[in-house]
mmCIF file of C-alpha atoms in Angstrom:
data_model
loop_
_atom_site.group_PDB
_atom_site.id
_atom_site.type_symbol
_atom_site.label_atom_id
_atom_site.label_comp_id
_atom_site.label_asym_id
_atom_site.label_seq_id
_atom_site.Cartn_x
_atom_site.Cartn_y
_atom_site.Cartn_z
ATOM 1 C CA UNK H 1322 -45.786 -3.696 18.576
ATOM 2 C CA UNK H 1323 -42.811 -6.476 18.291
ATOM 3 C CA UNK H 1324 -39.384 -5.652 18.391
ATOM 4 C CA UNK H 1325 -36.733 -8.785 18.225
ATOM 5 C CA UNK H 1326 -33.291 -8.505 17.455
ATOM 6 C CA UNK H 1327 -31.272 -11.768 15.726
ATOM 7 C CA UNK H 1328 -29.697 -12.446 19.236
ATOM 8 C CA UNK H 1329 -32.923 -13.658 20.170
ATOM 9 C CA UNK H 1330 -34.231 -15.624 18.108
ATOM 10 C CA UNK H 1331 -30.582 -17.530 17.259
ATOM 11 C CA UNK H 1332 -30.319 -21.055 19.112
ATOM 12 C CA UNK H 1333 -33.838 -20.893 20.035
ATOM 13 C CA UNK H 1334 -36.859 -22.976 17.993
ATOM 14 C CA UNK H 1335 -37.148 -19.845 15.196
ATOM 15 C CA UNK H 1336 -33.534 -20.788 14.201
ATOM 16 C CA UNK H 1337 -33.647 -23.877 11.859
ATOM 17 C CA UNK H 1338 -30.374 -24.845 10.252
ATOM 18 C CA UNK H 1339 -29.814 -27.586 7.466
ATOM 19 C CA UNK H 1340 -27.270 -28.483 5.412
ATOM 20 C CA UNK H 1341 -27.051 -25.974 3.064
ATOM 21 C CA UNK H 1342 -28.839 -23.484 4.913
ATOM 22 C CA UNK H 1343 -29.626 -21.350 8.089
ATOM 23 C CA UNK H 1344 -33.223 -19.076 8.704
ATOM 24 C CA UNK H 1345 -33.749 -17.766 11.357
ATOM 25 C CA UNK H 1346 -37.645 -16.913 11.321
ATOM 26 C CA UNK H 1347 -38.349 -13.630 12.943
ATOM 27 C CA UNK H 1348 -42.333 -13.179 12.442
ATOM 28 C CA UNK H 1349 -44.115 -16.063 11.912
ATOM 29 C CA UNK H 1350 -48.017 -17.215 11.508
ATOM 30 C CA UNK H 1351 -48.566 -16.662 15.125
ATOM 31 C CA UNK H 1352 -47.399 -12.951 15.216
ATOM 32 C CA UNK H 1353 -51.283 -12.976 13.111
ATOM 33 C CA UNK H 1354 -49.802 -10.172 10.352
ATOM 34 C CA UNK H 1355 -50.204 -12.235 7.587
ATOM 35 C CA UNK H 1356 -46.749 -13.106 6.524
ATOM 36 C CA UNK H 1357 -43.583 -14.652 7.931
ATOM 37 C CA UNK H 1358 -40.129 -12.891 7.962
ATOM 38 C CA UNK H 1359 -36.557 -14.572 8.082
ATOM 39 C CA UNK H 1360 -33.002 -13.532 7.839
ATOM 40 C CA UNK H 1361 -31.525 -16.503 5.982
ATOM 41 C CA UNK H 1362 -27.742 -17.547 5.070
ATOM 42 C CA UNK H 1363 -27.117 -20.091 2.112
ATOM 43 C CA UNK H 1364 -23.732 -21.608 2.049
ATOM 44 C CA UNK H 1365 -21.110 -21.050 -0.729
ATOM 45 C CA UNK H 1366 -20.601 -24.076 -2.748
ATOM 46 C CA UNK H 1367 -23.991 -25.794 -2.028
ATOM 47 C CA UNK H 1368 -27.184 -26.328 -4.188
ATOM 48 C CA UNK H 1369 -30.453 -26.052 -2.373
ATOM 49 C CA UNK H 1370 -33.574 -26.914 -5.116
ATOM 50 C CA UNK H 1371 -36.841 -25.457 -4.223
ATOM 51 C CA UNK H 1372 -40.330 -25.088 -4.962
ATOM 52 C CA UNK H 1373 -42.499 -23.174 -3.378
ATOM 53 C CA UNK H 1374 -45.879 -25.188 -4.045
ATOM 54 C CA UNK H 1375 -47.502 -23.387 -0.992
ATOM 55 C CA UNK H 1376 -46.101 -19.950 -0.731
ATOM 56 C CA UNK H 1377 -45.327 -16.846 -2.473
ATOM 57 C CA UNK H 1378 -41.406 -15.513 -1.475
ATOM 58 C CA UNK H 1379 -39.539 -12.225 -1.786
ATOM 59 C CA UNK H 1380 -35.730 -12.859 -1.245
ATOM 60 C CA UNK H 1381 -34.038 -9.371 -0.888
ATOM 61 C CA UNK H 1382 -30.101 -9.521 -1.011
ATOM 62 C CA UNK H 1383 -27.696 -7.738 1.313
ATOM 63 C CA UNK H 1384 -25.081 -10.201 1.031
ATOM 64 C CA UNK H 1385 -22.940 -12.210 -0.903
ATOM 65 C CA UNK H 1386 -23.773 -13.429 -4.309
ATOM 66 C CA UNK H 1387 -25.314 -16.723 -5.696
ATOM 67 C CA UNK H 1388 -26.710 -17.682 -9.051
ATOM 68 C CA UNK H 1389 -30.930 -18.117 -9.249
ATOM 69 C CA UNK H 1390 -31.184 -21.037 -12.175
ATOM 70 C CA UNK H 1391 -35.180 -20.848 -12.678
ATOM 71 C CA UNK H 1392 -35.861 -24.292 -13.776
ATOM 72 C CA UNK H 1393 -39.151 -23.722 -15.188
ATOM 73 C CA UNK H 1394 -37.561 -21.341 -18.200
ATOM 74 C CA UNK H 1395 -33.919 -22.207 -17.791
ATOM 75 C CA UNK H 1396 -32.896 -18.889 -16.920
ATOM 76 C CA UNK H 1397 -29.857 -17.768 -15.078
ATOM 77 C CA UNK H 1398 -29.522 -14.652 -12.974
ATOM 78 C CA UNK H 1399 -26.740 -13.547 -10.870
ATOM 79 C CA UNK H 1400 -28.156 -11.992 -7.396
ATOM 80 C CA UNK H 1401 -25.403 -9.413 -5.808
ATOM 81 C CA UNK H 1402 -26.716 -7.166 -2.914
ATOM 82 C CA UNK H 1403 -29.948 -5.033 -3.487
ATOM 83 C CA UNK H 1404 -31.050 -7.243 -5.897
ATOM 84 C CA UNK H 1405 -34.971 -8.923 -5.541
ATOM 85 C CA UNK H 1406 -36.139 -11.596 -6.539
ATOM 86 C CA UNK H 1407 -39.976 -12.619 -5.950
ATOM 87 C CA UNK H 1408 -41.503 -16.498 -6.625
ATOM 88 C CA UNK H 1409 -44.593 -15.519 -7.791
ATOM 89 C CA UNK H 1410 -45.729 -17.909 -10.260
ATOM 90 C CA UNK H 1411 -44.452 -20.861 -7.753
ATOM 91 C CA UNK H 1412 -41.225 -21.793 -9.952
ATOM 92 C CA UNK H 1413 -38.772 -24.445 -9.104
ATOM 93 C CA UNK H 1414 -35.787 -22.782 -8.415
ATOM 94 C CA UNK H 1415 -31.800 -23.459 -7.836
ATOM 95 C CA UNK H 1416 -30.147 -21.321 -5.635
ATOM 96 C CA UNK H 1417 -26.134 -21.546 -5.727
ATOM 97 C CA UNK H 1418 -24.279 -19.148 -3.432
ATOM 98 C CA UNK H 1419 -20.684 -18.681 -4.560
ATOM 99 C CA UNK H 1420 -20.037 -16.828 -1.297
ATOM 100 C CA UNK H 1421 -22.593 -16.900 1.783
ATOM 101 C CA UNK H 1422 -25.502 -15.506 0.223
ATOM 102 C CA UNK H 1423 -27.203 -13.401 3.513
ATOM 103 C CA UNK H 1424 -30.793 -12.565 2.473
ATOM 104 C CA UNK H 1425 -33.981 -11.219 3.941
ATOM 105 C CA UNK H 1426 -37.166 -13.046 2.752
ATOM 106 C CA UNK H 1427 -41.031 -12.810 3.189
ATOM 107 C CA UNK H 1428 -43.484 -15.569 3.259
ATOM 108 C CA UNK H 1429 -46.991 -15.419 2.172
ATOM 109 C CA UNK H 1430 -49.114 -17.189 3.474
ATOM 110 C CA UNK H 1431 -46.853 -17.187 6.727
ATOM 111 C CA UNK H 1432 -44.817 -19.709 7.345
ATOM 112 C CA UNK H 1433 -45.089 -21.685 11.561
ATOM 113 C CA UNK H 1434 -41.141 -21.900 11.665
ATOM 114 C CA UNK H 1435 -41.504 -25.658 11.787
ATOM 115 C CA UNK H 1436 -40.964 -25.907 8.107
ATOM 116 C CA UNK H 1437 -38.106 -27.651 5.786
ATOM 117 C CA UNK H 1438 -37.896 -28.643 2.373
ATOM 118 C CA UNK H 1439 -39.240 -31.742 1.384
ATOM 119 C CA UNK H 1440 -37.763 -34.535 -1.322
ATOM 120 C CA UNK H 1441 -39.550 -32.260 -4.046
ATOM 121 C CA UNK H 1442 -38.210 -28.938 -2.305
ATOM 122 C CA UNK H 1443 -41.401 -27.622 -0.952
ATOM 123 C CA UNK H 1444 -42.586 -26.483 2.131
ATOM 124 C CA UNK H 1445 -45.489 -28.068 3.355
ATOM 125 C CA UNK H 1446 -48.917 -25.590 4.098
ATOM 126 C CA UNK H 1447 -48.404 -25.405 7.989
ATOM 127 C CA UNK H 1448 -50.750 -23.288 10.202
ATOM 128 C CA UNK H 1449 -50.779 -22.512 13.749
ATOM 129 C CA UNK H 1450 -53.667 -25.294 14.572
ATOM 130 C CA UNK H 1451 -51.594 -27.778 13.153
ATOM 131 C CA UNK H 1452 -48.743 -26.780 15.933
ATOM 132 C CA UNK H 1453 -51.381 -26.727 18.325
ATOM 133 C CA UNK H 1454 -51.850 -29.987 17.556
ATOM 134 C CA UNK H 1455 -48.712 -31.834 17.590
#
């Protein structure tokens, strides 16, 4: 059984911040349950483009609100609290938080914690023997 609270994992190596962003990565590839989980916060009035090339993601909402522009189809949605959204087919995506957008999100195949975006937005494919070997 694992129990962690926020407190911590924040400041600590499971807590990557960038620009536009903060995750802090609460299960990852080693925990060996097949998924990662994070408690993310996008900033209002940034952009962050993404692709998920590697990795299917569930982003659950429980705060704040930020437009989802999937690039693929052009569509616009507007994600509030309780609202899902699931990158499935691997779609580029815009997010754009009008407030801090707090969300909960799910990685499959698990993510090491080591990742960030590249120029393109993706994430590379990380596993735990390529941390074992750096």
């Amino acid at each position: 059984m694992i129990v962690r609270s926020l407190d911590e994992v924040t400041d600590t190596d499971r807590d990557v911040k960038t620009e536009t962003w903060r995750s802090r990565r609460l299960i990852l590839a080693k925990e060996g349950v097949g998924f990662s989980f994070h408690e993310t916060v996008l900033y209002a009035g940034t952009e962050t483009r993404m692709w998920y090339a590697n990795h299917v993601e569930l982003v659950h909402c429980i705060e704040g609100e930020a437009e989802l522009v999937n690039e693929d189809t052009g569509e616009t949605h507007i994600i509030t609290p309780g609202t899902l959204y699931l990158l499935n087919g691997h779609e580029h995506h815009i997010v754009r938080p009008k407030t801090d957008f707090r969300v909960l999100c799910v990685f499959n195949p698990p993510v090491t914690g080591r990742e960030v975006h590249d120029e393109n937005g993706v994430y590379p494919l990380l596993t735990e023997d390529d941390a074992a070997a750096s």
